[in-house]
Tab-separated table of N, CA, C and O in Angstrom:
chain	number	residue	atom	x	y	z
A	1	MET	N	-45.085	-76.604	31.783
A	1	MET	CA	-44.539	-77.631	32.446
A	1	MET	C	-43.596	-77.016	33.400
A	1	MET	O	-42.948	-76.211	33.430
A	2	LYS	N	-43.460	-77.954	34.874
A	2	LYS	CA	-42.690	-77.576	35.789
A	2	LYS	C	-41.370	-78.116	35.322
A	2	LYS	O	-40.921	-79.047	34.805
A	3	LEU	N	-40.004	-77.471	36.050
A	3	LEU	CA	-38.899	-77.861	35.619
A	3	LEU	C	-38.330	-79.189	35.871
A	3	LEU	O	-38.221	-79.620	34.812
A	4	GLU	N	-38.801	-79.627	36.825
A	4	GLU	CA	-38.588	-80.961	37.376
A	4	GLU	C	-39.404	-81.804	36.410
A	4	GLU	O	-38.622	-83.134	36.177
A	5	GLU	N	-40.619	-81.724	35.985
A	5	GLU	CA	-41.220	-82.678	34.795
A	5	GLU	C	-40.293	-82.533	33.451
A	5	GLU	O	-40.152	-83.601	33.058
A	6	LEU	N	-39.857	-81.399	33.214
A	6	LEU	CA	-39.130	-81.222	31.645
A	6	LEU	C	-37.939	-81.943	32.092
A	6	LEU	O	-37.397	-82.792	30.742
A	7	TYR	N	-37.226	-81.671	33.013
A	7	TYR	CA	-36.038	-82.570	33.726
A	7	TYR	C	-36.023	-83.861	33.499
A	7	TYR	O	-35.589	-84.630	32.735
A	8	ASP	N	-37.280	-84.682	34.272
A	8	ASP	CA	-37.407	-85.973	33.989
A	8	ASP	C	-37.848	-86.377	32.423
A	8	ASP	O	-37.389	-87.443	32.252
A	9	MET	N	-38.508	-85.471	31.701
A	9	MET	CA	-38.793	-85.988	30.351
A	9	MET	C	-37.747	-86.303	29.515
A	9	MET	O	-37.431	-87.202	28.875
A	10	LEU	N	-37.092	-85.142	29.682
A	10	LEU	CA	-35.963	-84.789	28.999
A	10	LEU	C	-34.995	-86.118	28.929
A	10	LEU	O	-34.236	-86.665	28.103
A	11	ARG	N	-34.665	-86.273	30.460
A	11	ARG	CA	-33.630	-87.420	30.552
A	11	ARG	C	-33.516	-88.657	30.269
A	11	ARG	O	-33.053	-89.362	29.803
A	12	ARG	N	-35.193	-89.200	30.371
A	12	ARG	CA	-35.889	-90.184	29.921
A	12	ARG	C	-35.819	-90.433	28.440
A	12	ARG	O	-35.542	-91.594	27.736
A	13	ALA	N	-35.773	-89.375	27.725
A	13	ALA	CA	-35.919	-89.473	26.527
A	13	ALA	C	-34.358	-89.279	25.552
A	13	ALA	O	-33.966	-90.051	24.643
A	14	GLN	N	-33.482	-88.649	26.378
A	14	GLN	CA	-31.907	-88.632	25.881
A	14	GLN	C	-30.939	-89.675	26.175
A	14	GLN	O	-30.226	-90.014	25.781
A	15	GLU	N	-31.239	-89.910	27.546
A	15	GLU	CA	-29.987	-91.195	28.386
A	15	GLU	C	-29.762	-92.289	27.101
A	15	GLU	O	-28.891	-92.656	26.881
A	16	PRO	N	-31.036	-92.687	26.663
A	16	PRO	CA	-30.942	-93.908	26.148
A	16	PRO	C	-30.340	-93.520	24.574
A	16	PRO	O	-29.826	-94.562	23.935
A	17	LYS	N	-30.276	-92.371	24.181
A	17	LYS	CA	-29.448	-92.163	22.741
A	17	LYS	C	-27.912	-92.041	23.318
A	17	LYS	O	-27.166	-91.400	22.426
A	18	GLY	N	-27.571	-91.731	24.706
A	18	GLY	CA	-26.304	-91.520	24.953
A	18	GLY	C	-26.038	-90.164	25.406
A	18	GLY	O	-24.744	-89.832	25.300
A	19	PHE	N	-26.973	-89.205	25.647
A	19	PHE	CA	-26.697	-87.976	26.068
A	19	PHE	C	-27.368	-87.756	27.477
A	19	PHE	O	-28.452	-88.074	27.648
A	20	TYR	N	-26.672	-87.780	28.615
A	20	TYR	CA	-26.601	-87.245	29.670
A	20	TYR	C	-26.836	-85.784	30.075
A	20	TYR	O	-26.473	-84.763	29.423
A	21	PHE	N	-27.608	-85.446	30.985
A	21	PHE	CA	-27.501	-84.020	31.755
A	21	PHE	C	-26.208	-83.636	32.269
A	21	PHE	O	-25.472	-84.788	32.896
A	22	ASN	N	-25.686	-82.696	32.495
A	22	ASN	CA	-24.496	-82.446	33.291
A	22	ASN	C	-24.914	-82.724	34.625
A	22	ASN	O	-26.169	-82.760	34.959
A	23	GLU	N	-23.677	-82.938	35.481
A	23	GLU	CA	-23.999	-83.383	36.953
A	23	GLU	C	-24.573	-82.243	38.011
A	23	GLU	O	-25.063	-82.526	38.898
A	24	ASP	N	-24.088	-80.941	37.303
A	24	ASP	CA	-24.464	-79.884	37.877
A	24	ASP	C	-25.960	-79.404	37.831
A	24	ASP	O	-26.416	-78.835	36.629
A	25	LYS	N	-26.841	-80.257	38.726
A	25	LYS	CA	-28.358	-79.938	38.513
A	25	LYS	C	-28.800	-78.722	38.591
A	25	LYS	O	-29.797	-78.272	37.671
A	26	GLU	N	-28.127	-77.867	39.206
A	26	GLU	CA	-28.285	-76.317	39.559
A	26	GLU	C	-28.193	-75.523	38.062
A	26	GLU	O	-29.212	-75.006	37.395
A	27	LYS	N	-27.292	-76.077	37.352
A	27	LYS	CA	-26.890	-75.399	36.231
A	27	LYS	C	-27.645	-75.975	35.039
A	27	LYS	O	-28.253	-75.097	34.254
A	28	VAL	N	-28.168	-77.462	35.312
A	28	VAL	CA	-29.300	-77.907	34.297
A	28	VAL	C	-30.471	-77.023	34.420
A	28	VAL	O	-31.332	-76.832	33.295
A	29	LEU	N	-30.909	-77.058	35.602
A	29	LEU	CA	-32.299	-76.429	35.805
A	29	LEU	C	-32.202	-75.004	35.380
A	29	LEU	O	-33.547	-74.587	34.803
A	30	ASP	N	-31.234	-74.313	35.563
A	30	ASP	CA	-31.234	-73.117	34.984
A	30	ASP	C	-31.200	-72.865	33.486
A	30	ASP	O	-31.912	-71.918	32.884
A	31	LEU	N	-30.465	-73.786	32.779
A	31	LEU	CA	-30.680	-73.949	31.231
A	31	LEU	C	-31.994	-74.377	30.958
A	31	LEU	O	-32.719	-73.705	29.784
A	32	LEU	N	-32.601	-75.317	31.416
A	32	LEU	CA	-34.170	-75.414	31.294
A	32	LEU	C	-34.874	-74.571	31.465
A	32	LEU	O	-36.006	-74.455	30.356
A	33	ALA	N	-34.734	-73.698	32.548
A	33	ALA	CA	-35.846	-72.402	32.585
A	33	ALA	C	-35.556	-71.389	31.501
A	33	ALA	O	-36.482	-70.867	31.054
A	34	MET	N	-34.344	-71.580	30.963
A	34	MET	CA	-33.964	-70.628	29.899
A	34	MET	C	-34.529	-70.789	28.828
A	34	MET	O	-35.166	-70.169	27.851
A	35	LEU	N	-34.668	-72.233	28.723
A	35	LEU	CA	-35.178	-73.007	27.184
A	35	LEU	C	-36.920	-72.622	27.198
A	35	LEU	O	-37.494	-72.291	26.504
A	36	GLN	N	-37.330	-72.805	28.605
A	36	GLN	CA	-38.959	-72.304	28.604
A	36	GLN	C	-39.245	-71.174	28.556
A	36	GLN	O	-40.054	-70.743	27.751
A	37	LYS	N	-38.449	-70.059	28.856
A	37	LYS	CA	-38.558	-68.561	28.595
A	37	LYS	C	-38.556	-68.726	26.797
A	37	LYS	O	-39.309	-67.794	26.483
A	38	ASN	N	-37.525	-69.196	26.484
A	38	ASN	CA	-37.329	-68.957	24.873
A	38	ASN	C	-38.666	-69.285	24.358
A	38	ASN	O	-39.332	-68.835	23.272
A	39	LYS	N	-39.077	-70.784	25.042
A	39	LYS	CA	-40.536	-71.217	24.179
A	39	LYS	C	-41.866	-70.164	24.319
A	39	LYS	O	-42.238	-69.990	23.357
A	40	GLU	N	-41.836	-69.770	25.798
A	40	GLU	CA	-42.681	-68.491	25.967
A	40	GLU	C	-42.336	-67.386	24.877
A	40	GLU	O	-43.738	-67.040	24.494
A	41	SER	N	-41.368	-67.109	24.704
A	41	SER	CA	-41.070	-65.917	24.192
A	41	SER	C	-41.342	-65.964	22.690
A	41	SER	O	-41.492	-65.000	21.752
A	42	TYR	N	-40.766	-67.003	21.862
A	42	TYR	CA	-40.337	-67.200	20.450
A	42	TYR	C	-41.208	-68.439	20.218
A	42	TYR	O	-41.457	-68.796	18.834
A	43	GLY	N	-41.821	-69.505	20.724
A	43	GLY	CA	-42.614	-70.465	20.253
A	43	GLY	C	-41.668	-71.442	20.231
A	43	GLY	O	-42.429	-72.602	19.584
A	44	TYR	N	-40.694	-71.413	20.522
A	44	TYR	CA	-39.722	-72.666	20.427
A	44	TYR	C	-38.315	-72.627	21.122
A	44	TYR	O	-38.276	-71.483	21.981
A	45	MET	N	-38.017	-73.801	21.717
A	45	MET	CA	-37.179	-73.798	22.662
A	45	MET	C	-35.354	-73.746	21.916
A	45	MET	O	-34.658	-74.420	21.990
A	46	GLY	N	-35.266	-72.234	21.629
A	46	GLY	CA	-33.895	-72.118	21.250
A	46	GLY	C	-32.950	-72.543	22.124
A	46	GLY	O	-33.346	-71.967	23.555
A	47	CYS	N	-31.585	-72.766	21.975
A	47	CYS	CA	-30.522	-72.975	22.677
A	47	CYS	C	-30.569	-71.530	23.713
A	47	CYS	O	-30.186	-70.385	22.996
A	48	PRO	N	-30.390	-71.729	25.057
A	48	PRO	CA	-30.152	-70.530	26.094
A	48	PRO	C	-28.672	-70.166	25.766
A	48	PRO	O	-28.642	-68.748	26.620
A	49	CYS	N	-27.765	-70.774	25.599
A	49	CYS	CA	-26.377	-70.029	25.278
A	49	CYS	C	-26.059	-68.998	23.723
A	49	CYS	O	-25.073	-68.818	23.796
A	50	ARG	N	-26.911	-69.033	23.099
A	50	ARG	CA	-26.959	-68.528	21.948
A	50	ARG	C	-28.146	-67.429	22.005
A	50	ARG	O	-29.187	-67.380	22.411
A	51	LEU	N	-28.030	-66.378	20.687
A	51	LEU	CA	-28.972	-65.568	20.550
A	51	LEU	C	-29.901	-65.900	19.750
A	51	LEU	O	-29.592	-66.829	18.519
A	52	VAL	N	-31.261	-65.788	19.839
A	52	VAL	CA	-32.280	-66.392	19.517
A	52	VAL	C	-32.727	-65.125	18.796
A	52	VAL	O	-33.118	-64.068	19.370
A	53	SER	N	-33.326	-65.729	17.431
A	53	SER	CA	-33.523	-64.425	16.309
A	53	SER	C	-35.276	-64.149	16.557
A	53	SER	O	-35.743	-63.031	16.279
A	54	GLY	N	-35.990	-64.944	16.907
A	54	GLY	CA	-37.189	-65.035	16.814
A	54	GLY	C	-37.798	-65.553	15.364
A	54	GLY	O	-39.206	-65.646	15.221
A	55	ASP	N	-36.874	-65.945	14.143
A	55	ASP	CA	-37.230	-66.487	13.162
A	55	ASP	C	-36.958	-68.030	13.089
A	55	ASP	O	-35.813	-68.449	13.116
A	56	ARG	N	-37.962	-68.640	13.705
A	56	ARG	CA	-37.858	-70.231	13.440
A	56	ARG	C	-37.186	-70.921	12.319
A	56	ARG	O	-36.365	-71.751	12.999
A	57	ASN	N	-37.226	-70.669	11.225
A	57	ASN	CA	-36.749	-71.016	10.255
A	57	ASN	C	-35.183	-70.637	10.499
A	57	ASN	O	-34.076	-71.571	9.879
A	58	TRP	N	-34.672	-69.601	10.728
A	58	TRP	CA	-33.393	-69.138	10.857
A	58	TRP	C	-32.475	-70.058	11.941
A	58	TRP	O	-31.555	-70.113	11.955
A	59	ASP	N	-33.458	-69.908	12.875
A	59	ASP	CA	-32.908	-70.825	14.239
A	59	ASP	C	-32.990	-72.060	14.450
A	59	ASP	O	-32.564	-72.577	15.248
A	60	GLN	N	-33.353	-72.800	13.321
A	60	GLN	CA	-33.779	-74.388	13.162
A	60	GLN	C	-32.616	-75.130	14.018
A	60	GLN	O	-32.721	-75.942	14.829
A	61	ASP	N	-31.261	-74.545	13.539
A	61	ASP	CA	-29.797	-75.156	14.116
A	61	ASP	C	-29.569	-75.299	15.446
A	61	ASP	O	-29.443	-75.852	15.942
A	62	ILE	N	-30.484	-74.407	15.958
A	62	ILE	CA	-30.200	-74.223	17.674
A	62	ILE	C	-31.488	-74.377	18.277
A	62	ILE	O	-31.306	-74.059	19.294
A	63	ILE	N	-32.259	-74.951	17.888
A	63	ILE	CA	-33.543	-75.219	18.509
A	63	ILE	C	-33.170	-76.674	19.484
A	63	ILE	O	-32.405	-77.608	18.899
A	64	CYS	N	-33.255	-76.480	20.681
A	64	CYS	CA	-32.826	-77.653	21.377
A	64	CYS	C	-33.265	-79.056	21.295
A	64	CYS	O	-34.488	-79.043	21.157
A	65	PRO	N	-32.485	-80.118	21.247
A	65	PRO	CA	-31.168	-80.208	20.936
A	65	PRO	C	-30.878	-79.827	19.637
A	65	PRO	O	-31.434	-80.366	18.639
A	66	CYS	N	-29.765	-78.939	19.795
A	66	CYS	CA	-29.140	-78.183	18.361
A	66	CYS	C	-28.621	-79.108	17.626
A	66	CYS	O	-28.042	-80.447	18.182
A	67	VAL	N	-28.523	-78.814	16.444
A	67	VAL	CA	-27.692	-79.782	15.659
A	67	VAL	C	-26.532	-79.985	15.903
A	67	VAL	O	-25.481	-80.668	15.280
A	68	TYR	N	-25.874	-78.878	16.640
A	68	TYR	CA	-24.051	-79.174	17.021
A	68	TYR	C	-23.862	-80.307	18.021
A	68	TYR	O	-22.853	-80.321	18.469
A	69	ARG	N	-25.128	-80.476	18.464
A	69	ARG	CA	-24.658	-81.342	19.926
A	69	ARG	C	-23.983	-82.417	19.417
A	69	ARG	O	-23.267	-82.667	20.533
A	70	GLU	N	-24.462	-83.422	18.791
A	70	GLU	CA	-23.754	-84.541	18.593
A	70	GLU	C	-22.381	-84.427	18.650
A	70	GLU	O	-21.319	-85.199	19.096
A	71	GLU	N	-21.626	-83.649	17.606
A	71	GLU	CA	-20.640	-83.247	17.042
A	71	GLU	C	-19.633	-82.667	18.478
A	71	GLU	O	-18.713	-83.308	18.694
A	72	ASP	N	-20.520	-81.989	19.203
A	72	ASP	CA	-20.092	-81.596	20.431
A	72	ASP	C	-19.500	-82.390	21.174
A	72	ASP	O	-18.297	-82.695	22.007
A	73	VAL	N	-20.276	-83.352	21.793
A	73	VAL	CA	-20.523	-84.381	22.718
A	73	VAL	C	-19.337	-85.267	22.318
A	73	VAL	O	-18.773	-85.806	22.965
A	74	LYS	N	-19.327	-85.837	21.081
A	74	LYS	CA	-18.453	-86.577	20.322
A	74	LYS	C	-16.978	-85.957	20.491
A	74	LYS	O	-16.308	-86.937	20.911
A	75	GLU	N	-16.756	-85.028	20.463
A	75	GLU	CA	-15.553	-84.583	20.311
A	75	GLU	C	-15.064	-83.898	21.412
A	75	GLU	O	-13.933	-84.024	21.975
A	76	TYR	N	-15.930	-83.441	22.276
A	76	TYR	CA	-15.509	-82.888	23.820
A	76	TYR	C	-16.308	-83.112	25.033
A	76	TYR	O	-15.710	-82.926	26.077
A	77	GLY	N	-17.331	-84.145	24.891
A	77	GLY	CA	-17.794	-84.627	25.621
A	77	GLY	C	-18.907	-84.009	26.346
A	77	GLY	O	-19.685	-84.532	27.079
A	78	SER	N	-19.397	-82.619	25.612
A	78	SER	CA	-20.160	-81.890	25.984
A	78	SER	C	-20.656	-81.019	25.016
A	78	SER	O	-19.947	-80.828	24.198
A	79	CYS	N	-22.017	-80.573	25.216
A	79	CYS	CA	-22.483	-79.503	24.163
A	79	CYS	C	-21.622	-78.422	24.292
A	79	CYS	O	-21.510	-78.023	25.383
A	80	TYR	N	-22.293	-77.361	23.581
A	80	TYR	CA	-21.573	-75.972	23.818
A	80	TYR	C	-21.961	-75.155	25.138
A	80	TYR	O	-21.453	-74.979	25.830
A	81	CYS	N	-23.317	-75.386	25.583
A	81	CYS	CA	-23.675	-74.920	26.778
A	81	CYS	C	-23.318	-75.687	28.081
A	81	CYS	O	-23.888	-75.349	29.027
A	82	GLY	N	-23.361	-76.946	27.690
A	82	GLY	CA	-22.923	-78.019	28.679
A	82	GLY	C	-24.246	-78.552	29.534
A	82	GLY	O	-24.037	-78.975	30.577
A	83	LEU	N	-25.461	-78.140	28.592
A	83	LEU	CA	-26.518	-79.047	28.844
A	83	LEU	C	-26.512	-80.422	28.878
A	83	LEU	O	-26.675	-81.593	30.094
A	84	TYR	N	-25.722	-80.939	27.934
A	84	TYR	CA	-26.004	-82.455	27.681
A	84	TYR	C	-24.349	-83.143	27.333
A	84	TYR	O	-23.559	-82.178	27.036
A	85	VAL	N	-23.999	-83.982	28.083
A	85	VAL	CA	-22.657	-84.599	28.141
A	85	VAL	C	-22.696	-86.140	27.760
A	85	VAL	O	-23.654	-86.494	27.838
A	86	SER	N	-21.500	-86.505	27.524
A	86	SER	CA	-21.369	-87.998	27.207
A	86	SER	C	-21.459	-88.712	28.562
A	86	SER	O	-21.096	-88.337	29.675
A	87	ARG	N	-21.414	-90.093	28.389
A	87	ARG	CA	-21.321	-90.930	29.496
A	87	ARG	C	-19.856	-90.880	30.100
A	87	ARG	O	-19.591	-90.589	31.466
A	88	GLU	N	-18.729	-90.569	29.426
A	88	GLU	CA	-17.535	-90.589	29.772
A	88	GLU	C	-17.342	-89.235	30.396
A	88	GLU	O	-16.695	-89.328	31.293
A	89	TRP	N	-18.007	-88.275	30.010
A	89	TRP	CA	-17.827	-86.793	30.583
A	89	TRP	C	-18.389	-87.006	32.070
A	89	TRP	O	-17.982	-86.429	33.175
A	90	HIS	N	-19.925	-87.606	31.772
A	90	HIS	CA	-20.429	-87.509	33.284
A	90	HIS	C	-19.969	-88.553	34.335
A	90	HIS	O	-19.933	-88.045	35.469
A	91	GLU	N	-18.913	-89.453	33.623
A	91	GLU	CA	-18.442	-90.297	34.781
A	91	GLU	C	-17.059	-89.623	35.116
A	91	GLU	O	-16.149	-90.394	35.807
A	92	GLY	N	-16.694	-88.607	34.810
A	92	GLY	CA	-15.291	-88.240	35.174
A	92	GLY	C	-14.315	-89.004	34.226
A	92	GLY	O	-12.968	-88.866	34.790
A	93	GLN	N	-14.545	-89.630	33.103
A	93	GLN	CA	-13.374	-90.138	32.790
A	93	GLN	C	-12.700	-89.646	31.518
A	93	GLN	O	-11.346	-90.060	31.117
A	94	ILE	N	-13.029	-88.376	31.060
A	94	ILE	CA	-12.491	-87.780	30.135
A	94	ILE	C	-12.458	-86.123	30.739
A	94	ILE	O	-13.056	-85.757	31.579
A	95	PRO	N	-11.312	-85.261	29.967
A	95	PRO	CA	-11.279	-84.045	30.748
A	95	PRO	C	-12.440	-83.267	30.482
A	95	PRO	O	-12.838	-83.561	29.003
A	96	ARG	N	-12.560	-82.246	31.057
A	96	ARG	CA	-13.783	-81.377	30.730
A	96	ARG	C	-13.310	-80.080	29.905
A	96	ARG	O	-12.454	-79.125	30.734
A	97	ALA	N	-13.385	-79.957	28.675
A	97	ALA	CA	-12.704	-79.049	27.842
A	97	ALA	C	-13.491	-77.859	27.537
A	97	ALA	O	-14.977	-78.336	27.383
A	98	TYR	N	-13.086	-77.069	26.851
A	98	TYR	CA	-13.891	-75.642	26.478
A	98	TYR	C	-14.376	-76.143	25.010
A	98	TYR	O	-13.748	-77.007	24.291
A	99	VAL	N	-15.843	-75.874	24.962
A	99	VAL	CA	-16.291	-76.207	23.412
A	99	VAL	C	-16.655	-75.069	22.685
A	99	VAL	O	-17.375	-74.308	23.119
A	100	PRO	N	-15.650	-75.148	21.733
A	100	PRO	CA	-15.738	-73.843	20.914
A	100	PRO	C	-17.215	-73.827	20.039
A	100	PRO	O	-17.847	-74.940	19.812
A	101	GLU	N	-17.658	-72.564	19.576
A	101	GLU	CA	-19.053	-72.376	18.766
A	101	GLU	C	-18.696	-72.964	17.465
A	101	GLU	O	-18.026	-72.608	16.974
A	102	ARG	N	-19.491	-73.881	17.228
A	102	ARG	CA	-19.728	-74.360	15.785
A	102	ARG	C	-20.802	-73.557	14.873
A	102	ARG	O	-20.923	-73.811	13.462
A	103	ARG	N	-21.816	-73.105	15.520
A	103	ARG	CA	-22.397	-72.321	14.653
A	103	ARG	C	-21.794	-71.175	13.928
A	103	ARG	O	-20.856	-70.410	14.376
A	104	PRO	N	-21.984	-71.230	12.456
A	104	PRO	CA	-21.623	-70.486	11.482
A	104	PRO	C	-21.643	-68.757	11.794
A	104	PRO	O	-22.759	-68.587	12.180
A	105	MET	N	-20.656	-67.882	11.475
A	105	MET	CA	-20.797	-66.500	11.983
A	105	MET	C	-22.049	-65.823	11.479
A	105	MET	O	-22.602	-65.101	11.947
A	106	GLU	N	-22.298	-66.492	10.184
A	106	GLU	CA	-23.529	-65.366	9.537
A	106	GLU	C	-24.868	-65.938	10.348
A	106	GLU	O	-25.465	-65.016	10.323
A	107	LYS	N	-24.687	-67.127	10.996
A	107	LYS	CA	-25.826	-67.454	11.545
A	107	LYS	C	-25.975	-66.787	13.092
A	107	LYS	O	-26.934	-66.683	13.428
A	108	THR	N	-24.754	-66.604	13.577
A	108	THR	CA	-24.500	-65.986	14.858
A	108	THR	C	-25.025	-64.633	14.781
A	108	THR	O	-25.872	-64.130	15.740
A	109	LEU	N	-24.795	-63.879	13.810
A	109	LEU	CA	-25.241	-62.349	13.495
A	109	LEU	C	-26.468	-62.302	13.363
A	109	LEU	O	-27.247	-61.168	13.736
A	110	GLY	N	-27.581	-63.293	12.833
A	110	GLY	CA	-28.644	-63.245	12.633
A	110	GLY	C	-29.084	-62.710	10.993
A	110	GLY	O	-28.478	-62.452	10.325
A	111	PRO	N	-30.584	-62.981	10.912
A	111	PRO	CA	-31.214	-63.008	9.632
A	111	PRO	C	-31.019	-61.201	9.064
A	111	PRO	O	-31.424	-60.966	7.642
A	112	ASP	N	-31.298	-60.394	9.891
A	112	ASP	CA	-31.153	-59.232	9.244
A	112	ASP	C	-29.835	-58.472	9.177
A	112	ASP	O	-29.396	-57.161	8.741
A	113	PHE	N	-28.683	-59.109	9.551
A	113	PHE	CA	-27.432	-58.565	9.549
A	113	PHE	C	-27.004	-58.453	7.757
A	113	PHE	O	-27.139	-59.035	7.216
């Protein structure tokens, strides 16, 4: 699938849920390209801002959209990698703050640690 097709498909699916793409389209397309690369390499679209282990069960929490996205967007207006943002963030109504990692350290280290 071409990046623009993926962009349009995800935008149409996520905006009605209140999740918007970052206004920096170049950044969004880079992140989408990394998601596609992870899909090619591992068989699933693991978060491009986290280390994907290759174990789908282990990485279930970081398959995009990750399980942390909703809380990140609710609290900070953006998800960890900045792909998805809230309407308020998108419209410049809230400050753009650093989003800390929510994934537990033991998950970050990988299944073989």
